[in-house]
Short mmCIF file of C-alpha atoms in Angstrom, two decimals:
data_model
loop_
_atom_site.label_atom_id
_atom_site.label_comp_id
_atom_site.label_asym_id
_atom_site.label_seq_id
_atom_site.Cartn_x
_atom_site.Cartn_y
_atom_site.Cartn_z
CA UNK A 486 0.80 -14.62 34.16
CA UNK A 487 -2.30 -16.40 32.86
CA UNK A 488 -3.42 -15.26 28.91
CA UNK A 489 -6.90 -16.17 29.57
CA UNK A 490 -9.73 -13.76 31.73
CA UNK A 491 -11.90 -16.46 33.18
CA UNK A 492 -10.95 -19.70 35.21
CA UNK A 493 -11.94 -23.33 34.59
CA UNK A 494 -14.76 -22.20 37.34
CA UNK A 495 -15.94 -19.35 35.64
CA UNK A 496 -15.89 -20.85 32.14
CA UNK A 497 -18.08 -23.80 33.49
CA UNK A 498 -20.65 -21.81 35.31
CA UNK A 499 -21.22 -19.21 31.51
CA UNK A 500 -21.64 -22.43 29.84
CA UNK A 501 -24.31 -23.86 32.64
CA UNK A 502 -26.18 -20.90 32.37
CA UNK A 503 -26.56 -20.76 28.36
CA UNK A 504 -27.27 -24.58 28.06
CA UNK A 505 -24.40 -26.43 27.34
CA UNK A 506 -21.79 -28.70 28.48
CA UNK A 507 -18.37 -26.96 27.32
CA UNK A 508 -17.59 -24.33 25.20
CA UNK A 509 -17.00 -26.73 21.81
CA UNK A 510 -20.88 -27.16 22.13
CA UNK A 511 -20.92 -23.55 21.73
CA UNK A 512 -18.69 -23.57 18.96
CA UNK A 513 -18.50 -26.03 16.92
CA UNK A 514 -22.12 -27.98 17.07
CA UNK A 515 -23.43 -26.66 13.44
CA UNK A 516 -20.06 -28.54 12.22
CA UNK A 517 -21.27 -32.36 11.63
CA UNK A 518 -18.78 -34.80 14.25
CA UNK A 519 -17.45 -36.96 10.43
CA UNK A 520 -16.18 -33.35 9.52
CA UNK A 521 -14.33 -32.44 13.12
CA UNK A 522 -10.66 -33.49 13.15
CA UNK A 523 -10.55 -36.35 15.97
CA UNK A 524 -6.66 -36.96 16.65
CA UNK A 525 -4.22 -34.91 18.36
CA UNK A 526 -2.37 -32.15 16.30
CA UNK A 527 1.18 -32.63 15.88
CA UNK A 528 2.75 -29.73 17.73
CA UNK A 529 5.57 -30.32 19.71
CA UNK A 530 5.52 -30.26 23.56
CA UNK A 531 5.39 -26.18 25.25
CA UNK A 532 9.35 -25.33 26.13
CA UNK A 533 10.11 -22.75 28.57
CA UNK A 534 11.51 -19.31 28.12
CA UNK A 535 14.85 -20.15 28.20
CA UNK A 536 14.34 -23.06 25.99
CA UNK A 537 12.39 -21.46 23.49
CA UNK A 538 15.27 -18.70 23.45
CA UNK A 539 18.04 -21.52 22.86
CA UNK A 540 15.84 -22.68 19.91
CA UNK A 541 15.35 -19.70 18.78
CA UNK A 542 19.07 -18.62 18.45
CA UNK A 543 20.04 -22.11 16.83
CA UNK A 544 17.54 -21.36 14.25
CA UNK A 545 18.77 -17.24 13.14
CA UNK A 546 22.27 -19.01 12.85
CA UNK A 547 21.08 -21.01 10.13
CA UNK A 548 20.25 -17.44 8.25
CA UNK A 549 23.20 -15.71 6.31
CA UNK A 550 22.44 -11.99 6.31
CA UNK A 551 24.70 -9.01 5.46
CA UNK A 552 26.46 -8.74 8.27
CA UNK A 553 27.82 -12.26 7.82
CA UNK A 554 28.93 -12.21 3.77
CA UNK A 555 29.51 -9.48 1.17
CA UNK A 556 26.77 -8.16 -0.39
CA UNK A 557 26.05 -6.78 -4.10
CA UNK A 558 22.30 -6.83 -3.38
CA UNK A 559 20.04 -4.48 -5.03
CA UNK A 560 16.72 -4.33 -6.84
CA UNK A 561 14.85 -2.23 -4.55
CA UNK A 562 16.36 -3.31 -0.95
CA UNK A 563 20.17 -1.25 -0.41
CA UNK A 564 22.48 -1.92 2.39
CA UNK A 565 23.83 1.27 3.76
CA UNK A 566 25.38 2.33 7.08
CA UNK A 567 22.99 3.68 9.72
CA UNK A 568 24.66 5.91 12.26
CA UNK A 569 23.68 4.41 16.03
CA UNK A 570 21.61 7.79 16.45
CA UNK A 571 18.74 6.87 14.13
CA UNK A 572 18.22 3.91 16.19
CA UNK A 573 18.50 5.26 19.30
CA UNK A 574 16.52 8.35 18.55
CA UNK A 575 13.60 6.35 17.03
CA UNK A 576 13.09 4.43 20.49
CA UNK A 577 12.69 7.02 22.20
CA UNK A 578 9.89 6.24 24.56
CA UNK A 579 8.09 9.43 23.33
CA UNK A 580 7.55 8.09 19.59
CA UNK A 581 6.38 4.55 20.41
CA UNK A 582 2.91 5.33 20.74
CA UNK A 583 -0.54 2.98 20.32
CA UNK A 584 -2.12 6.21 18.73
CA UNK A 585 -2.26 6.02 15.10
CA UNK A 586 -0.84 9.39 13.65
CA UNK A 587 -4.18 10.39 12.90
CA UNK A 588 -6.09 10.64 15.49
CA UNK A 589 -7.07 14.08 17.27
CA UNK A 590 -4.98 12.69 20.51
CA UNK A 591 -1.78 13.17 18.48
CA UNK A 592 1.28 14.78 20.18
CA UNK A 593 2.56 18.01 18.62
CA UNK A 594 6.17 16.12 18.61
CA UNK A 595 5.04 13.38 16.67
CA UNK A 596 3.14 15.77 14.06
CA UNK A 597 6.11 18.37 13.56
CA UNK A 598 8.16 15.21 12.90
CA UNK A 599 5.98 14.00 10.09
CA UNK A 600 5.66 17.88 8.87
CA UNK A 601 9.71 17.57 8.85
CA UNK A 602 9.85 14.31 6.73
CA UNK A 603 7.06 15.81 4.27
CA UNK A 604 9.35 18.93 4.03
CA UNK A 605 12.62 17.03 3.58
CA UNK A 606 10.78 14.30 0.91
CA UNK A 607 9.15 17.65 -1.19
CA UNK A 608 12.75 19.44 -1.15
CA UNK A 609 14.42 16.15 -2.42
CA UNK A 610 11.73 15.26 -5.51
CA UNK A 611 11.67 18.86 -6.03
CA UNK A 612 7.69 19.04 -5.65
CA UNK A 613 5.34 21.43 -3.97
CA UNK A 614 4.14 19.04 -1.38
CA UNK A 615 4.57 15.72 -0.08
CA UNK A 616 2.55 13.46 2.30
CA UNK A 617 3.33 11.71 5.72
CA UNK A 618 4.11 8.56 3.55
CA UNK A 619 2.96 5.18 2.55
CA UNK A 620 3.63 1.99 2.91
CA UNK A 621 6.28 1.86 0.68
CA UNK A 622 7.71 2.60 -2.92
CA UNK A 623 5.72 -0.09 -4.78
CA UNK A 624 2.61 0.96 -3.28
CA UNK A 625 3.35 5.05 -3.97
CA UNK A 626 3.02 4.61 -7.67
CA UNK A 627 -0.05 2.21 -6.92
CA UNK A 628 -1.42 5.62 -5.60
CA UNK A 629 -0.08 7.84 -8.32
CA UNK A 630 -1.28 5.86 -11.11
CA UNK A 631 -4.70 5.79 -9.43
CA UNK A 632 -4.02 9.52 -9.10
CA UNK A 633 -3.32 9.95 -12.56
CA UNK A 634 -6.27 8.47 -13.37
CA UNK A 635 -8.56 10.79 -11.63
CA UNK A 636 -6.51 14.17 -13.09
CA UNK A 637 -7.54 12.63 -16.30
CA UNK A 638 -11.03 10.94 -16.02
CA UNK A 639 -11.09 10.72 -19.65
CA UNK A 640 -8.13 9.17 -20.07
CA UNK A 641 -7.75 5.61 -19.09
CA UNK A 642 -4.96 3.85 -20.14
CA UNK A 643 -2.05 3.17 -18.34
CA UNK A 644 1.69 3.17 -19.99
CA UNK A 645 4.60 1.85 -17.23
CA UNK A 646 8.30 1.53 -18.69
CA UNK A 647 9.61 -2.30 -18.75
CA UNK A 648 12.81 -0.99 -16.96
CA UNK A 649 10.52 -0.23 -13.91
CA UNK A 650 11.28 -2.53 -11.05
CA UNK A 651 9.06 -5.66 -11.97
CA UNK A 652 7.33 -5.92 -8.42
CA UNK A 653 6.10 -2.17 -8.80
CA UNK A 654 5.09 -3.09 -12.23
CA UNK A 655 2.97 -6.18 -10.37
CA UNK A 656 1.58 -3.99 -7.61
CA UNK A 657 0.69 -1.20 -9.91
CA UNK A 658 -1.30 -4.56 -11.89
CA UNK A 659 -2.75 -6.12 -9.05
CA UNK A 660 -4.02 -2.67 -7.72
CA UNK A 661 -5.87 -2.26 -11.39
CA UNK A 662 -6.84 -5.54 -11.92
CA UNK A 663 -11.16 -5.17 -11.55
CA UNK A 664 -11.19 -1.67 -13.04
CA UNK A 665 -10.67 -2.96 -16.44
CA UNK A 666 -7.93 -0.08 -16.99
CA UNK A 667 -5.57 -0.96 -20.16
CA UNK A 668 -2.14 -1.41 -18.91
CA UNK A 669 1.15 -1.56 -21.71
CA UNK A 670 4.29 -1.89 -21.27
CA UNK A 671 6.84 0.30 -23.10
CA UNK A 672 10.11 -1.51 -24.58
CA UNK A 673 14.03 -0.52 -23.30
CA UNK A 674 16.68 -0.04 -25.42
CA UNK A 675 20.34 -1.76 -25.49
CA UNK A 676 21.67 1.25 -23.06
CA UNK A 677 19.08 0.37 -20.49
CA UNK A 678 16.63 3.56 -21.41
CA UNK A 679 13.53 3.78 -22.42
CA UNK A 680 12.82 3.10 -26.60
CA UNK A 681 11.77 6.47 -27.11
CA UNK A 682 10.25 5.21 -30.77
CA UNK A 683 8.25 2.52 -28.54
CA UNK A 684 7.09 4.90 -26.42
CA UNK A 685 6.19 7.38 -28.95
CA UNK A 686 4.44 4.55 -30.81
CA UNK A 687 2.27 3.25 -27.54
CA UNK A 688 1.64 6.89 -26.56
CA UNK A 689 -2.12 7.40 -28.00
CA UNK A 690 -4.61 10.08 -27.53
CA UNK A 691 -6.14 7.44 -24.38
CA UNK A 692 -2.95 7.47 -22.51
CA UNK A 693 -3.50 9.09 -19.34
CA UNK A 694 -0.10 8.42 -17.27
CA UNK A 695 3.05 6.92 -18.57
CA UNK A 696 5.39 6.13 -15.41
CA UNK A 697 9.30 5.27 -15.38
CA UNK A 698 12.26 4.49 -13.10
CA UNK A 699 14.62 6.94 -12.05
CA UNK A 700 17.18 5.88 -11.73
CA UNK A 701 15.34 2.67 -13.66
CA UNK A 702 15.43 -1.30 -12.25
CA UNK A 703 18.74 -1.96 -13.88
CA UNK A 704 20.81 1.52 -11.97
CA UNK A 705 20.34 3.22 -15.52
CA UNK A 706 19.42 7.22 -15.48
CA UNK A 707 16.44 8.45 -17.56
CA UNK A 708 16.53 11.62 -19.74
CA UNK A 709 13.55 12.96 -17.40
CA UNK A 710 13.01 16.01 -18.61
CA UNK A 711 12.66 14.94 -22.94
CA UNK A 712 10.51 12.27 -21.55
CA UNK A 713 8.23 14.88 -19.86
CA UNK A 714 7.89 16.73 -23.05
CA UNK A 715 7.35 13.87 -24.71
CA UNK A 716 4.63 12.71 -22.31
CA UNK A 717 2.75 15.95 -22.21
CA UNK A 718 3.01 16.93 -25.85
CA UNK A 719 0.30 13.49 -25.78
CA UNK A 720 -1.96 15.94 -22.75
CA UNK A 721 -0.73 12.70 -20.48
CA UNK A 722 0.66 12.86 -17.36
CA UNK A 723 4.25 11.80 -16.07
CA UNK A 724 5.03 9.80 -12.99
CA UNK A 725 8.72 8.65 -12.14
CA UNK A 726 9.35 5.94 -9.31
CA UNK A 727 12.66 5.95 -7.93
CA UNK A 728 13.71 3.02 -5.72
CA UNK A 729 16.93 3.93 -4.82
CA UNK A 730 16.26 7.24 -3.12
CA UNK A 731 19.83 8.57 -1.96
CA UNK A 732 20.47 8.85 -5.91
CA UNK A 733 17.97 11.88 -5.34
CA UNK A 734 21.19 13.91 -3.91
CA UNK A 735 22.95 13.75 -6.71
CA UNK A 736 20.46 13.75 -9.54
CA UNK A 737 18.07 16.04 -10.88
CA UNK A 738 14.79 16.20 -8.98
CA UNK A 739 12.21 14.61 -10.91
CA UNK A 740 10.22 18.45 -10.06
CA UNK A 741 12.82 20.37 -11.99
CA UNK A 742 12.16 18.14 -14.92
CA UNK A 743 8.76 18.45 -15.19
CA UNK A 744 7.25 15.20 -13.74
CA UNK A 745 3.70 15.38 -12.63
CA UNK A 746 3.96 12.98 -9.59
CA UNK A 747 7.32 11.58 -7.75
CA UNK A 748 7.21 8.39 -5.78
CA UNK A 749 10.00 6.74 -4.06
CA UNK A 750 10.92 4.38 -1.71
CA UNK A 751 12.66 5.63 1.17
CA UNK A 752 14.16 2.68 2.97
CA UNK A 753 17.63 3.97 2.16
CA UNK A 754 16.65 6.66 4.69
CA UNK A 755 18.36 5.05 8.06
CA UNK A 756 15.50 1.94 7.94
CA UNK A 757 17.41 -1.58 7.64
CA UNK A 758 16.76 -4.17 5.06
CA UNK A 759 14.61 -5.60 7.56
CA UNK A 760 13.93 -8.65 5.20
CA UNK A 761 12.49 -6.92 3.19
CA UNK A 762 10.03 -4.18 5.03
CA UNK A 763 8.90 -2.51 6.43
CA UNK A 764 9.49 0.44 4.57
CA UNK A 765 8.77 3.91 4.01
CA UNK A 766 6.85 5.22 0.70
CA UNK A 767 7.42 8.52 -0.56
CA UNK A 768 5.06 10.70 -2.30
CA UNK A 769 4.84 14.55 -4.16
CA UNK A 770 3.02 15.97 -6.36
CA UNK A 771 2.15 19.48 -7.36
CA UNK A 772 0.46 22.52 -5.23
CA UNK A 773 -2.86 22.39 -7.98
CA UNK A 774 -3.33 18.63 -7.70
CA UNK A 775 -2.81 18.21 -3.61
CA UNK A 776 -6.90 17.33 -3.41
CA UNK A 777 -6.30 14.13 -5.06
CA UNK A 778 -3.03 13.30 -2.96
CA UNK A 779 -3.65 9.57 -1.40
CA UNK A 780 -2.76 9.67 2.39
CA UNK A 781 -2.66 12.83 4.72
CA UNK A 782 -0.59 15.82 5.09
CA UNK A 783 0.57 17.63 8.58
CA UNK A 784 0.68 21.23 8.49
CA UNK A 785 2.32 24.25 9.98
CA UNK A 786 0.11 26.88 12.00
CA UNK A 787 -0.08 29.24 14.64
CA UNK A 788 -2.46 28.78 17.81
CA UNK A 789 -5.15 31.19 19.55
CA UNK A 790 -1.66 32.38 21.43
CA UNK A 791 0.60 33.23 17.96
CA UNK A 792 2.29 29.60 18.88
CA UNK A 793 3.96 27.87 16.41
CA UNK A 794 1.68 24.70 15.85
CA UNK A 795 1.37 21.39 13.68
CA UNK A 796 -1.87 20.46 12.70
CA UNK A 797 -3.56 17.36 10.34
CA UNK A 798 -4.06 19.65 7.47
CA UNK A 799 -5.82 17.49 4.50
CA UNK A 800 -6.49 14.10 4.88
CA UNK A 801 -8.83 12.44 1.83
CA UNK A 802 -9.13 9.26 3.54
CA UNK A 803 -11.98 6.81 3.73
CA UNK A 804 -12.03 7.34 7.74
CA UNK A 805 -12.54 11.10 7.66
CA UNK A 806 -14.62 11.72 4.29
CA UNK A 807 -17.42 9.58 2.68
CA UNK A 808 -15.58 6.67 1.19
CA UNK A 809 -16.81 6.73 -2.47
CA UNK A 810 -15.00 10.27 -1.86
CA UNK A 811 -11.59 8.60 -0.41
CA UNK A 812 -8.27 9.15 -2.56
CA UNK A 813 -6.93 5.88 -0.60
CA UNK A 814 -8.04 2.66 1.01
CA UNK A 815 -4.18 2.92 2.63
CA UNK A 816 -5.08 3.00 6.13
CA UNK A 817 -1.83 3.88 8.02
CA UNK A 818 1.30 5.44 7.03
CA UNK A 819 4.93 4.10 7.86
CA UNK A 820 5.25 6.76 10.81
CA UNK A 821 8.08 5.06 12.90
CA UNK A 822 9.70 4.55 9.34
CA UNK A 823 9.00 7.94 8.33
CA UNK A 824 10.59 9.01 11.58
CA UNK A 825 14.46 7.08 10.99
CA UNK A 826 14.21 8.64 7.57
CA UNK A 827 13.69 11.86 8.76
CA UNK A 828 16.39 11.92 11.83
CA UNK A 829 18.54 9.95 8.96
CA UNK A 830 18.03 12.50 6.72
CA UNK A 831 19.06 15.50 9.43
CA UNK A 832 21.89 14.16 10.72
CA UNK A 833 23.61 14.03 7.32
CA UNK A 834 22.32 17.01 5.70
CA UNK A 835 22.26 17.80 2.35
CA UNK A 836 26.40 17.92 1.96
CA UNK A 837 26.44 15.01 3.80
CA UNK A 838 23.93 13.14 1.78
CA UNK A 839 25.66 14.77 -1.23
CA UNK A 840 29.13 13.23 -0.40
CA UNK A 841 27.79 9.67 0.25
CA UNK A 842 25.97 9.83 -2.83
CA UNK A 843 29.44 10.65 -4.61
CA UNK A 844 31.25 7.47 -2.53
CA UNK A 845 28.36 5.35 -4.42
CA UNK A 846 29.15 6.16 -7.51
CA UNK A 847 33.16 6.15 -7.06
CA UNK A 848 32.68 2.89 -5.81
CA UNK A 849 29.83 1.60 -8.57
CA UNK A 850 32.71 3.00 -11.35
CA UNK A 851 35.40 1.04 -9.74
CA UNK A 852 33.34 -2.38 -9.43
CA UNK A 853 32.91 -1.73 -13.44
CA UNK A 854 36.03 -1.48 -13.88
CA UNK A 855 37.59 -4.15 -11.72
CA UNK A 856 35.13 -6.42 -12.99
CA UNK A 857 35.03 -6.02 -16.59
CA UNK A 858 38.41 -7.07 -16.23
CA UNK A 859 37.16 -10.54 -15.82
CA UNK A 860 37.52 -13.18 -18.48
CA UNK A 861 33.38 -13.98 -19.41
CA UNK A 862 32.24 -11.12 -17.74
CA UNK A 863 30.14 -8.71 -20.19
CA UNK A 864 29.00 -4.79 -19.10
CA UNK A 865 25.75 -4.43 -20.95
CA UNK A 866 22.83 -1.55 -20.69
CA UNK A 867 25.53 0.70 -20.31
CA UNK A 868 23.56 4.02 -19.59
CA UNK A 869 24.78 6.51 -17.49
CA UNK A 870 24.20 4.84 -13.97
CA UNK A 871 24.38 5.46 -10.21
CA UNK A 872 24.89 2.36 -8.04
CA UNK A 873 23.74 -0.86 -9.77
CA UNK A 874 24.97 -2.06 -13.38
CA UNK A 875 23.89 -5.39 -15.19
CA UNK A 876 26.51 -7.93 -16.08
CA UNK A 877 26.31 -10.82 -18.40
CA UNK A 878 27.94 -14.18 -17.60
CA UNK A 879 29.93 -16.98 -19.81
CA UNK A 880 28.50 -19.61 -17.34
CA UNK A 881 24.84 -20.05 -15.92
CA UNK A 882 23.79 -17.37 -13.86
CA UNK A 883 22.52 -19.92 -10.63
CA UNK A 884 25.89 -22.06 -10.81
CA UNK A 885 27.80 -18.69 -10.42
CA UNK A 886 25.49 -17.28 -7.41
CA UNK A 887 25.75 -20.67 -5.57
CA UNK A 888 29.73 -20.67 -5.97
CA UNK A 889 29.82 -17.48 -4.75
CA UNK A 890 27.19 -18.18 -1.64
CA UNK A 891 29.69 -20.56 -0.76
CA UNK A 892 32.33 -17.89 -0.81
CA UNK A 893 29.95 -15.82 1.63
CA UNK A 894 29.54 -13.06 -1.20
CA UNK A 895 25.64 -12.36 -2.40
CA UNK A 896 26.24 -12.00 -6.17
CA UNK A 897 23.65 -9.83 -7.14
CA UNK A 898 20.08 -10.37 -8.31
CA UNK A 899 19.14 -12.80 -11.61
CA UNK A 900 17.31 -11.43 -14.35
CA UNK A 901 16.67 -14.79 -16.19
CA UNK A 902 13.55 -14.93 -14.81
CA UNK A 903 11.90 -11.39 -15.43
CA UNK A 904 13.76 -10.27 -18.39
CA UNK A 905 14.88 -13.58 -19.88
CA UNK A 906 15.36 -11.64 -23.49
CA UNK A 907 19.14 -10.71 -21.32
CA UNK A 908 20.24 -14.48 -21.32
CA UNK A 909 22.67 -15.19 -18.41
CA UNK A 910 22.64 -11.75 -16.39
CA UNK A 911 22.79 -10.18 -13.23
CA UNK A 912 21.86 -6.90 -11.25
CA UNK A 913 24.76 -5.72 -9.25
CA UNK A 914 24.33 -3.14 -6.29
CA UNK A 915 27.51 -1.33 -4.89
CA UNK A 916 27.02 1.39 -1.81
CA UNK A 917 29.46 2.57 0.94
CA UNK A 918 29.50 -0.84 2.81
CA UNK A 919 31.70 -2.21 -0.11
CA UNK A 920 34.74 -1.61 0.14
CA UNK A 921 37.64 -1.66 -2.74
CA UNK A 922 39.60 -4.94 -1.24
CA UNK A 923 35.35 -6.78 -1.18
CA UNK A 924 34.76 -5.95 -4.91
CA UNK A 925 38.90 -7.03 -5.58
CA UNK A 926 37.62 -10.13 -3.85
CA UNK A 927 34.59 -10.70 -5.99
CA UNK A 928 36.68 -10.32 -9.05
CA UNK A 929 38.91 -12.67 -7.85
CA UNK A 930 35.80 -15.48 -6.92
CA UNK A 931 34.19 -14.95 -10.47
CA UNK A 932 37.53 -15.82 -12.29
CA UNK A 933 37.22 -18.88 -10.81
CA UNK A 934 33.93 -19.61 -11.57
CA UNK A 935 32.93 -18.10 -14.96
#
């Protein structure tokens, strides 16, 4: 099958009747011939198909992914079991559309799936109303800070929490970066919560949003609700980010204790780590502040004939409304994403969710245990927490991760480099896939190390 419309023929005779030789004329004949790159570029020689496949394979084999060592990965990006129906649900020849889900053309199935995920994401941040999503976590409190922002125009400064996960922190800063908004950072304490006398310090009259993790970047659980009063005693408003989003079944919603807006990110949902994306923002916010929701939102209706009906309900986008009018740039949301989530999300049901929640933590308390145990190995921020912890070392924190690399076990995640004041420490993540006899293991590598 050729890639290219016209022949050798066909390209000659265009260029014959516009005046030139070849199509490089065309091109590149403002560029002066000193400037044009005369030698041959060093790509290797075309391989067939099944060539290109053998190379291929040789080259994932050099990768070492989950499914090939133990992992106490964390920090944003959870390994969880995905029953074989999310997958085999989400291909469904039905969902893989080249619509995007907002266009008038869109199938009833494919909106009453999104109106399902908004329902399921508003019941489980215990808001009014969520939207059909965003591009993921980081980016959701991108949108809620700018949110913030325009509930309180005469407001402008910007307070995040230090124990928010550092890449949201940098997303949240690049987002602001030309609109000159004041951004501070408020201080942790040594259980891994927020300094409430830093916070109360930092929180001036200009404040308009303050925004923390829940549970925050090191697995530690906030006090949500005497933050909120806190926050709004100050008029500001209160936006929690939770990156971990099946600690939402077990938890109080961040609704019930009073926070203005809830992101999350929602790859825990039945989406794999996919190296990293993509994933699945989640958004909420309350009933009276749903005009300045980023994104769009799929309602329920009845037809001409008393049908049941999904419909695009609101949608404050630059492509339907003047764009100096827009609540987003965000062009797309993470639909197919959106979708595993939401078949995730009904297959287990809230018991079900519930219960695998509980295995987290039952495992999380028996990693502390078993590993405290260890000669050199330190608990510290020692809030109340649901599947990470932080650990502090005797030795170096790279010699021990590369020791146990070589022991095909991911050791966690190194803070040296964004919160150096923690010395030799790591971010450990336990869920479901680890079992008792892998953390036993783990225990049993680190002695031998640290």
């Amino acid at each position: 099958m050729r890639y290219l419309p016209q022949t050798e023929i066909e390209i000659q005779k265009m260029c014959e009747t516009i005046g030139v030789e070849n199509p490089s004329d065309l091109f590149f004949q403002s560029i002066p011939q000193k400037l044009r790159f005369q030698g041959k570029l060093g790509i290797p020689a075309a391989l067939s198909e099944q060539e290109l496949l053998a190379h291929l394979k040789a080259l994932s084999k050099k990768n070492k992914t989950v499914d090939h060592a133990t992992s106490f990965l964390g920090a944003g990006a959870y390994h969880h079991y995905i029953p074989v129906a999310v997958s085999s649900l989400m291909g469904r020849g039905e969902f893989l559309t080249g619509y995007t889900p907002y266009q008038p053309e869109l199938s009833q199935g494919t909106l009453q799936a999104i109106f399902e995920f908004q329902t399921m994401v508003a019941s489980l941040l215990g808001m009014d109303i969520a939207n059909a999503s965003t591009y993921d976590g980081s980016t959701s409190l991108a949108e809620a800070v700018l949110m913030a922002l325009r509930l309180k125009s005469k407001k402008q400064k910007v307070l995040l929490a230090r124990n928010l996960h550092p890449e949201y922190r940098k997303v949240v800063q690049t987002v602001l970066h030309n609109m000159g908004t004041p951004i501070e950072e408020v201080n942790f304490s040594a259980d891994g919560r927020i300094d409430l006398a830093d916070l109360q310090k930092k929180l001036t009259p200009e404040v308009a949003v303050f925004c923390a993790g829940y549970p925050n970047y090191f697995g530690v659980i906030e006090d949500l609700a005497g933050l909120a009063k806190i926050i709004h005693a100050n008029d500001s408003l209160f936006v929690t980010a939770t990156q971990e989003a099946l600690s939402l079944a077990l938890l109080k919603s961040p609704g019930s204790c009073a926070a203005d807006i809830a992101v999350a990110e929602g790859q825990s949902f039945g989406n794999f780590l996919n190296n990293g994306g993509p994933y699945v923002g989640l958004f909420a916010c309350k009933q009276s502040d749903v005009r300045q929701m980023p994104g769009r939102i799929v309602g329920q209706t009845l037809d001409a004939q008393g049908k049941r009906g999904f419909v695009l309900t609101l949608s404050t986008r630059e492509q339907h409304i003047r764009r100096e009018k827009a609540t987003s740039n965000i062009c797309t949301n993470q639909s197919l994403c959106a979708l595993g989530a939401s078949i995730y999300l009904a297959l287990l049901g809230p018991v079900g969710l519930k219960k695998l929640a509980e295995m987290n933590v039952s495992r999380l308390q028996f990693a502390k245990r078993t590993l405290s145990n260890v000669s050199g190995v330190e608990l510290v921020l020692n809030g109340p927490a649901f599947n990470e912890f932080v650990i502090k070392l005797s030795k170096p924190v790279e010699q021990v991760l590369k020791h146990c690399l070589q022991q095909e076990i991911f050791a966690g995640v190194s803070l040296k480099k964004d919160y150096p004041e923690l010395g030799e420490a790591l971010l450990l993540c336990v869920t479901e896939m680890n079992s008792r006899a892998d953390i036993e293991r783990f225990a049993q590598v680190l002695k031998k190390v640290n």
